[in-house]
XYZ file of C-alpha atoms in Angstrom:
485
model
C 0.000 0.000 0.000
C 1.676 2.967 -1.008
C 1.743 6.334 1.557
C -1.166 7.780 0.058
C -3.559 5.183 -0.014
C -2.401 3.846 3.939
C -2.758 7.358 5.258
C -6.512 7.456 3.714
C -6.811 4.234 5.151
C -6.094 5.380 8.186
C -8.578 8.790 8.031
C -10.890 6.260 6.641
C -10.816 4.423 10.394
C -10.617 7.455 11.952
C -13.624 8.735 10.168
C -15.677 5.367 11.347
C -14.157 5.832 14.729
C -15.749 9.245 14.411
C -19.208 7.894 13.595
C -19.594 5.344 15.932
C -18.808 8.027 18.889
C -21.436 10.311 17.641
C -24.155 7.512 17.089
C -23.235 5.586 21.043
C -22.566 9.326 22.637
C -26.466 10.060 20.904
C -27.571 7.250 22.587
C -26.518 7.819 26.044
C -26.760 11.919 25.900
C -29.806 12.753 27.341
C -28.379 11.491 30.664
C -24.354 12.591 30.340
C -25.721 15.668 29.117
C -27.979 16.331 31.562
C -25.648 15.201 34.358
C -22.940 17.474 32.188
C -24.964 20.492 32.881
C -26.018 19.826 36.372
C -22.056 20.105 37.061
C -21.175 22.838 34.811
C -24.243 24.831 36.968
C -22.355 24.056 39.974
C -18.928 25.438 38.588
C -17.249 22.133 37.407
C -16.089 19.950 34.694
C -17.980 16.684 34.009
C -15.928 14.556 31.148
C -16.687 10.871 30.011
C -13.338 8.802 30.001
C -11.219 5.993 30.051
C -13.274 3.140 28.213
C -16.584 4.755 27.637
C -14.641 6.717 25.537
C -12.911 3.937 23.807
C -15.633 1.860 23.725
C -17.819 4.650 21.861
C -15.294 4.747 19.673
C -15.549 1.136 18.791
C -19.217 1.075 18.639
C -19.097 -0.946 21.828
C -20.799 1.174 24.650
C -22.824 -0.396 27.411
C -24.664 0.655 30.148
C -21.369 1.331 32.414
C -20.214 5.084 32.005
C -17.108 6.218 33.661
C -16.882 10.344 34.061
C -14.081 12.339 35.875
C -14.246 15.643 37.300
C -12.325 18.793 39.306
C -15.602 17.768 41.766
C -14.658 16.503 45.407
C -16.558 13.288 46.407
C -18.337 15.473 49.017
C -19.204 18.038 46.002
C -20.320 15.294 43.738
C -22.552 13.867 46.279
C -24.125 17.279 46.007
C -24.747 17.594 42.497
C -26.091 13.984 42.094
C -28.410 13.950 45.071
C -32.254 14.220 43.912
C -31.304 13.461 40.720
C -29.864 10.025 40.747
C -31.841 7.000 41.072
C -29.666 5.093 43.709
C -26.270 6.199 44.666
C -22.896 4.137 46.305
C -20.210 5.109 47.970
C -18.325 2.087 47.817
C -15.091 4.107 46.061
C -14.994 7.405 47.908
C -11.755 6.607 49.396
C -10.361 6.408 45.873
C -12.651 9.814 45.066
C -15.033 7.918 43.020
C -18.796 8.003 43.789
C -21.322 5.537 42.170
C -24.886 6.499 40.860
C -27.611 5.152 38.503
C -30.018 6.959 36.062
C -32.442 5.780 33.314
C -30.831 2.305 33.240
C -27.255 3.536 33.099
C -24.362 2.692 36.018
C -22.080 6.019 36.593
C -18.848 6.138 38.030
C -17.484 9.856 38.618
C -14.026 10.231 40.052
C -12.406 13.157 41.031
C -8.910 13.932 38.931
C -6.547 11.972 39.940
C -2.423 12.796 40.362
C -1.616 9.735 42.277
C 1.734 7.681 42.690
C 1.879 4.637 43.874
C 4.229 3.169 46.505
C 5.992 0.907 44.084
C 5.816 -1.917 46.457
C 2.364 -2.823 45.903
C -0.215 -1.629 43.605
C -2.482 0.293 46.325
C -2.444 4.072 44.579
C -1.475 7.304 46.967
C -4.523 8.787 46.337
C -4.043 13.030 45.243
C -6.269 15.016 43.939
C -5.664 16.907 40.630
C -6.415 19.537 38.874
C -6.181 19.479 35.424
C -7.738 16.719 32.739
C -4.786 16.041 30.807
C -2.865 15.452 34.135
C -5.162 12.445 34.844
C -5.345 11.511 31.047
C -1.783 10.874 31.489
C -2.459 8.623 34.684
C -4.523 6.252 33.178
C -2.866 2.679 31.495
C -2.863 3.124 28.103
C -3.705 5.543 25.438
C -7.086 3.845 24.021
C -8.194 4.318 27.236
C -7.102 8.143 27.675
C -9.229 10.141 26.030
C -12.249 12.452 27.461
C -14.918 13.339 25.734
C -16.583 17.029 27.462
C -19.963 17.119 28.824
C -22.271 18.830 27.558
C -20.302 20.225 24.686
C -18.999 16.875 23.844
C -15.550 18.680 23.337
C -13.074 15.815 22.466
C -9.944 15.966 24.352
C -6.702 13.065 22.816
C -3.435 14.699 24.345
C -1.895 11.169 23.458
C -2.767 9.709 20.473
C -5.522 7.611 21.246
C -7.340 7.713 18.715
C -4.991 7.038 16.245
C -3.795 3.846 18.515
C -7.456 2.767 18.169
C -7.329 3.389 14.303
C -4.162 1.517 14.206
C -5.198 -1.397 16.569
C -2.006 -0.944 18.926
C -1.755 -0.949 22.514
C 0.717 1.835 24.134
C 1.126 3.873 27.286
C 0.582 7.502 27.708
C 4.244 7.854 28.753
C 7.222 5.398 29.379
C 5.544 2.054 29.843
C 8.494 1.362 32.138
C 6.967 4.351 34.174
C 3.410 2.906 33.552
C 4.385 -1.015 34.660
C 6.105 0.683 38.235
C 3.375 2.898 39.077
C 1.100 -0.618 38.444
C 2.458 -3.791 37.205
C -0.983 -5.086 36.874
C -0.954 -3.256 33.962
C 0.839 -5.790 31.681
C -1.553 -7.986 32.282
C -4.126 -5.654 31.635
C -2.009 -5.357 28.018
C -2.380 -8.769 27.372
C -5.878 -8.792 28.354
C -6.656 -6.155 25.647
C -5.069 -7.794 23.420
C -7.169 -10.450 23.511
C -10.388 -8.523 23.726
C -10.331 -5.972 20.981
C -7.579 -8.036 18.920
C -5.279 -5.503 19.048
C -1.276 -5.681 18.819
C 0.746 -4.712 21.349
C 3.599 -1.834 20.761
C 6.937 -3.270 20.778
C 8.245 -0.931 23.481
C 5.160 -2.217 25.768
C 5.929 -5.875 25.101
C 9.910 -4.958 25.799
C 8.862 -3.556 29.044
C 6.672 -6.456 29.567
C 9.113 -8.735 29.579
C 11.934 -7.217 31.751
C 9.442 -6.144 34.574
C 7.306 -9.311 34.850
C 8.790 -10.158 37.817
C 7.278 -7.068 39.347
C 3.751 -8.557 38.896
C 4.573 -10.752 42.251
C 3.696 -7.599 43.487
C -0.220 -7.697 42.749
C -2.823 -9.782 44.613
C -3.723 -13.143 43.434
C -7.654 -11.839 42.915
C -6.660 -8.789 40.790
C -4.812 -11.565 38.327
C -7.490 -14.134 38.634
C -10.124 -11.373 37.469
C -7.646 -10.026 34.335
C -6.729 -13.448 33.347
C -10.233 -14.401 33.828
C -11.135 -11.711 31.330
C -8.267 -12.496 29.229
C -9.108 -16.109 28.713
C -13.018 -14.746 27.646
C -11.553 -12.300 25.298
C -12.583 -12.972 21.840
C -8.612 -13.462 20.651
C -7.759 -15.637 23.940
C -4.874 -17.284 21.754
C -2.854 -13.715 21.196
C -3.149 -13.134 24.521
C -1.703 -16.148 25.988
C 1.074 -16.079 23.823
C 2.046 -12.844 25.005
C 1.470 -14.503 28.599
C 3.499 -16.790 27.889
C 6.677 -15.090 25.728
C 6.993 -12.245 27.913
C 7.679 -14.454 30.916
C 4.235 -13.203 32.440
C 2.664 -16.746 32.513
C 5.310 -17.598 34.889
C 4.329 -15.800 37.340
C 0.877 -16.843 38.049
C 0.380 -19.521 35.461
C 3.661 -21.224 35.013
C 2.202 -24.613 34.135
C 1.341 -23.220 30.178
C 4.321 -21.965 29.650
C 5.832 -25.903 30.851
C 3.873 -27.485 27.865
C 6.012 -25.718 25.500
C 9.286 -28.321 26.471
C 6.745 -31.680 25.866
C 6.601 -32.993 22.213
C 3.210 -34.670 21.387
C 3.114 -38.293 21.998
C 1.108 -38.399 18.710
C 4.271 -36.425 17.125
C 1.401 -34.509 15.082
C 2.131 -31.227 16.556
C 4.876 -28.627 17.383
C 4.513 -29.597 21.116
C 1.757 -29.438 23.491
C 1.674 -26.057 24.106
C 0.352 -25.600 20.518
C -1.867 -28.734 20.600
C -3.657 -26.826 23.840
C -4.368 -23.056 21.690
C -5.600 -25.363 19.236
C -7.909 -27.053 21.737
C -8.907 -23.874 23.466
C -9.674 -22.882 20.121
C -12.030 -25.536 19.185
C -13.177 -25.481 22.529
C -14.770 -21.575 21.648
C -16.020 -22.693 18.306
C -18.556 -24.656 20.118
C -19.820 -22.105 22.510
C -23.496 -21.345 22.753
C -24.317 -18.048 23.822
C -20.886 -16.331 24.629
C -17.822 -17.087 26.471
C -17.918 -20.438 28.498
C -14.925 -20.066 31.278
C -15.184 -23.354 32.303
C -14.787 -25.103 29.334
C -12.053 -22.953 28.111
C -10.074 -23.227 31.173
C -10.186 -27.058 31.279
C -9.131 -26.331 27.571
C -6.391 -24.611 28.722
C -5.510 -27.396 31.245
C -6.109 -30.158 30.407
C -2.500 -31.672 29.368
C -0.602 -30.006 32.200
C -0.084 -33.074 33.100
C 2.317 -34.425 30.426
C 5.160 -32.646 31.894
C 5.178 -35.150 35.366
C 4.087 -38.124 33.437
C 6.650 -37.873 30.440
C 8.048 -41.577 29.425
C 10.040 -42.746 26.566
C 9.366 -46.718 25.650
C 12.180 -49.021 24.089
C 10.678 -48.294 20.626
C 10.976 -44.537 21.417
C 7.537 -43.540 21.221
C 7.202 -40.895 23.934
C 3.915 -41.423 26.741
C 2.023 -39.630 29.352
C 0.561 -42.483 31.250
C -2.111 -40.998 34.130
C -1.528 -37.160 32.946
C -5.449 -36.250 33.628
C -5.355 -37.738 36.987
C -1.914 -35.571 37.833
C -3.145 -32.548 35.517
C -6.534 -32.689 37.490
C -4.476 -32.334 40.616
C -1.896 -28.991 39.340
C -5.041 -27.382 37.711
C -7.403 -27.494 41.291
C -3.833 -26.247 43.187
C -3.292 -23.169 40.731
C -6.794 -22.569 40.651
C -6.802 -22.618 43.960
C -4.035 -20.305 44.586
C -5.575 -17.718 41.599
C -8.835 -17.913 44.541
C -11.292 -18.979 42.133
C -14.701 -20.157 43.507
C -14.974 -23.833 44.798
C -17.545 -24.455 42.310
C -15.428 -23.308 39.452
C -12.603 -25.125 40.568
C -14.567 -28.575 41.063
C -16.314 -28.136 37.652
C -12.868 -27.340 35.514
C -11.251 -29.875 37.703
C -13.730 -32.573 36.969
C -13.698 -32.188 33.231
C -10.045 -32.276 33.081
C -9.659 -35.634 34.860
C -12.274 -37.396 32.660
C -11.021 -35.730 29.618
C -9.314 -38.950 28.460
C -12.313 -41.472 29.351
C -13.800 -41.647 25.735
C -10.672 -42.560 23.854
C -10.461 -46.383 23.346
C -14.588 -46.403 23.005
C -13.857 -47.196 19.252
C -12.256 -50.558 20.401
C -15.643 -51.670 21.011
C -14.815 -52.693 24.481
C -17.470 -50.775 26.111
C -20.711 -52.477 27.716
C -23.791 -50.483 28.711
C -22.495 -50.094 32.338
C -19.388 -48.318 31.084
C -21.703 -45.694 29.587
C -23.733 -45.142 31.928
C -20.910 -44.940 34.394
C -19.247 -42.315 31.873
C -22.940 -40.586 32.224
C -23.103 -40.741 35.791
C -19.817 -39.364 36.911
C -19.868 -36.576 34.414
C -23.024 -35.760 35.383
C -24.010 -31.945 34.683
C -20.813 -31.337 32.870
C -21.364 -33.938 30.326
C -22.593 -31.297 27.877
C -19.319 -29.778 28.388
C -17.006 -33.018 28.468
C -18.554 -33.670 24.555
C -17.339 -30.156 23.607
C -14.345 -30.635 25.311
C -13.291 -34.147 24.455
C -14.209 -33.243 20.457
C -12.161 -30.219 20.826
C -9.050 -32.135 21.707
C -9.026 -33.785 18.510
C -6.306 -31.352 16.353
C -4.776 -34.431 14.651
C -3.514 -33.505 10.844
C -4.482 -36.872 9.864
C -8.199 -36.933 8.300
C -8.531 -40.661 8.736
C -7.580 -40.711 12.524
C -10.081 -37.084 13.101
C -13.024 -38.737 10.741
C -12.401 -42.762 13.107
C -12.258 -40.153 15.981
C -15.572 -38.087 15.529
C -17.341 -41.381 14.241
C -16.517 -42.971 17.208
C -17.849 -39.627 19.535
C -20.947 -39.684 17.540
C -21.929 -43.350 18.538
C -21.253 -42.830 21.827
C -23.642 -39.336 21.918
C -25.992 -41.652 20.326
C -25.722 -44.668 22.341
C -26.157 -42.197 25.472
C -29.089 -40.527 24.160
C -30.547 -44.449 23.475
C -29.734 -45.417 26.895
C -30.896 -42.177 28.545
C -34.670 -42.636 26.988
C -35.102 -45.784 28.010
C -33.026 -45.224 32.211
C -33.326 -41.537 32.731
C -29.757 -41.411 32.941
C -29.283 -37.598 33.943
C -31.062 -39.061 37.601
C -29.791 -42.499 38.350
C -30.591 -43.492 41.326
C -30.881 -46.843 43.086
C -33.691 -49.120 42.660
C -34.332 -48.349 46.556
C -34.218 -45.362 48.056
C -32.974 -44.908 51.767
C -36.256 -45.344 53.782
C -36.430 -48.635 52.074
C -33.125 -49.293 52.976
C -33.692 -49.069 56.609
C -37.426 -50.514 56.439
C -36.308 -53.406 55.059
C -32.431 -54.088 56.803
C -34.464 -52.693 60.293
C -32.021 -50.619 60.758
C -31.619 -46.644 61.672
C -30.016 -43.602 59.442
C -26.338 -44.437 59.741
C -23.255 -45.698 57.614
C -24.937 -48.873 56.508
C -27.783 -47.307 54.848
C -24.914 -45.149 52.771
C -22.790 -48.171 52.078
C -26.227 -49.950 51.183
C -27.465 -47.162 48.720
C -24.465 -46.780 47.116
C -23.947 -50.934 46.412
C -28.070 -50.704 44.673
C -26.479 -47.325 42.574
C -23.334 -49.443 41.584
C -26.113 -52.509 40.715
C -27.624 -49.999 38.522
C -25.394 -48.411 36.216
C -23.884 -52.091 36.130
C -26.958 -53.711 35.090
C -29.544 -51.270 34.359
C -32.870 -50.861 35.813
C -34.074 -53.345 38.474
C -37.505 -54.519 39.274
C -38.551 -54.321 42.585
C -38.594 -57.899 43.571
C -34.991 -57.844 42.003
C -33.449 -54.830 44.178
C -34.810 -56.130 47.590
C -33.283 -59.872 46.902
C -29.931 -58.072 45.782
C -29.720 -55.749 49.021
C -30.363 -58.831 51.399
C -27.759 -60.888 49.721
C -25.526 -57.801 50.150
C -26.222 -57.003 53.900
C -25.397 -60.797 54.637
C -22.390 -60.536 52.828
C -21.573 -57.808 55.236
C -22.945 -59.201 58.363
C -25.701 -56.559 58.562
C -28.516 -59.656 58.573
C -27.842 -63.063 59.865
């Protein structure tokens, strides 16, 4: 593309840019303006920022609008009161005061000039003065631009929107200054990355790696939440990668980066690390409804394993014998230490220790208790274990991925056959616990567990039982144990 045609290009994106401003700032004006003018009356400046801005820009806004003002919380209180449908004061302390209006969530903090103590990330709160001074606070320069209420005055001391235009992430000043103030800014870098799809500046990604050390400084719930939002972005892939070559993923995640030293045992791919973006990339091609964290994490995880469990046989063919069972256990400890919910953990953790089970169903060597069993202990996942164990599937070799997907499909079928005729989603045991007792005469207690859980193990081994059936096998069971004489 010659200089001409790239610099009308880039007018051309600017121009778009330009549009989709006017058309989301149209949208949300009769509030922001209104708000605009109650704080102009009271002798202030009201300006949208950070990624309102951005995000109008992109054609992207929501219902979360982010203003900043020469208003002290105390003043802003002031100005809102009366008007504003609900108000929080959950930020003050970081001069930010929450309100709602017509739908919309507003967050209006007072200019900041704050340092920060360059041992952790907790800012120095000081008040400023001036816009540009807390323009040039904020991350990066997509997200430092201000938009003037109710002039809608457009304010871009830093090149913003020419960044935007040119999809590149890059900080208002040094990004070694930047990373100090906050190091939880490079993963914030990474995150965008992955969101809007943008690249990052090579000075950012420089920075990046040298300091990445310094994010041992930030709190294991402010990574889990970036990461978290990372991982959801809609280019997870880029942003790993920069996780992982910028020595980032070592930090907090160090068990991605490992895969990269573990050649396939199928010898069809670079290594494992790329087998696993290509599974967390077939993992998000069969989403429903947005992004699924869960399955993409246990995407992400699920051969972290291989490392521990690497074995070369006499014939040189390289094996990971039990790498879901030991990849189960690493991915529930760094979950665990990234403070994710229990329920998250258990979920992610469940899928990537059965993540193996299907392979070897095309053998023919499994009977109707195996399914069912496969059913049982998958249980509400097992919409997400077919997603996941298709998705793991990134062999070159038609043949093998046609055998492969064959095989997958008769087993969905086979499930759905059995689960019309058993009600599989709810197996239960022929008997339920009161029938335990009523017929063993005895009280609630260990035996009636034991006992339950010997008619569930009946079931999924043999299927339904009649009545008649179930009684006769739990008698000949509670002898066996010396419950009955």
């Amino acid at each position: 593309m010659s200089e001409v045609s790239a610099s009308q290009a880039d007018r051309s994106e600017l121009t778009a840019a330009q549009r989709n401003a006017v058309a989301e700032l149209l949208r949300v004006s009769p509030v922001a303006d209104e708000l605009g003018r109650r704080f102009a009356r009271a002798g202030h400046e009201l300006h949208l920022v950070g990624g309102s801005v951005r995000d109008a820009l992109l054609g992207r806004l929501g219902q979360d609008l982010d203003f900043c003002t020469d208003a002290h919380p105390d003043e802003t209180l002031r100005i809102i009161k009366g008007w504003a449908e609900s108000i929080w004061e959950t930020g003050r302390e970081f001069g930010t005061i929450g309100a709602q209006r017509d739908g919309l969530q507003l967050e209006i903090t007072t200019f900041r000039a704050e340092a920060y103590d360059q041992v952790t990330r907790h800012p120095v709160v000081e008040y400023g003065t001036s816009l540009v001074d807390d323009l040039k606070r904020r991350d990066f320069t997509i997200n430092a631009m201000a938009v003037s209420l109710p002039d809608h005055r457009f304010t871009d001391p830093f090149g913003g929107l020419a960044d935007l235009a040119a999809r590149v992430i890059r900080t208002p000043g040094t990004p070694w200054e930047s990373f100090g103030d906050d190091p939880l800014r490079m993963l914030r870098a990474a995150r965008f990355a992955a969101q809007l799809c943008f690249t990052v500046h090579p000075d950012v990604r420089e920075a990046m790696t040298r300091m990445a050390a310094d994010l041992d400084r930030i709190s294991a719930e402010r990574i889990r939440d970036e990461f978290t939002k990372l991982l959801c972005g809609e280019d997870p892939i880029t942003g790993l990668r920069l996780l992982v070559d910028t020595g980032l993923a070592d930090r907090f995640i160090p068990e991605l980066t490992g895969l990269k030293l573990e050649i396939d045992e199928h010898a069809q791919h670079k290594d494992v690390y790329e087998h696993t973006l290509t599974v967390v990339r077939n993992a998000m091609s069969m989403e429903e409804g947005g992004c699924d964290f869960i399955l993409r994490m246990a995407a992400l995880m699920h051969d972290v394993g291989k490392p521990a469990t690497k074995a070369v046989g006499p014939d040189g063919r390289v094996s990971f014998h039990h790498h879901e069972v030991v990849g189960a256990r690493l991915t529930k400890a760094r979950m665990k230490a990234l403070r994710y919910p229990k329920d998250v953990i258990a979920q992610t953790v469940k899928l990537v220790a059965l993540h193996l089970r299907f392979y070897g169903y095309g053998r023919g060597e499994w009977t109707d208790s195996a399914v069912r069993r496969y059913v049982t202990d998958a249980g509400d996942l097992l919409p997400r274990l077919h997603k996941l164990t298709r998705s793991d599937v990134t062999t070159r070799n038609r043949r093998k991925a046609a055998a492969l997907a064959a095989d997958y499909d008769a087993l969905e079928e086979r499930i759905a056959r059995l689960a019309a005729a058993e009600d599989l989603a709810r197996v239960r045991p022929d008997l339920d616990g009161n029938a335990i007792m009523e017929l063993l005469g005895v009280p609630p207690g260990p035996v009636v567990g034991k006992a339950w859980q010997h008619l569930k193990d009946l079931r999924l081994e043999r299927g339904p039982l009649d009545r008649e059936e179930a009684e006769a096998e739990l008698l000949r069971w509670a002898r066996e144990q010396g419950v009955l004489d």
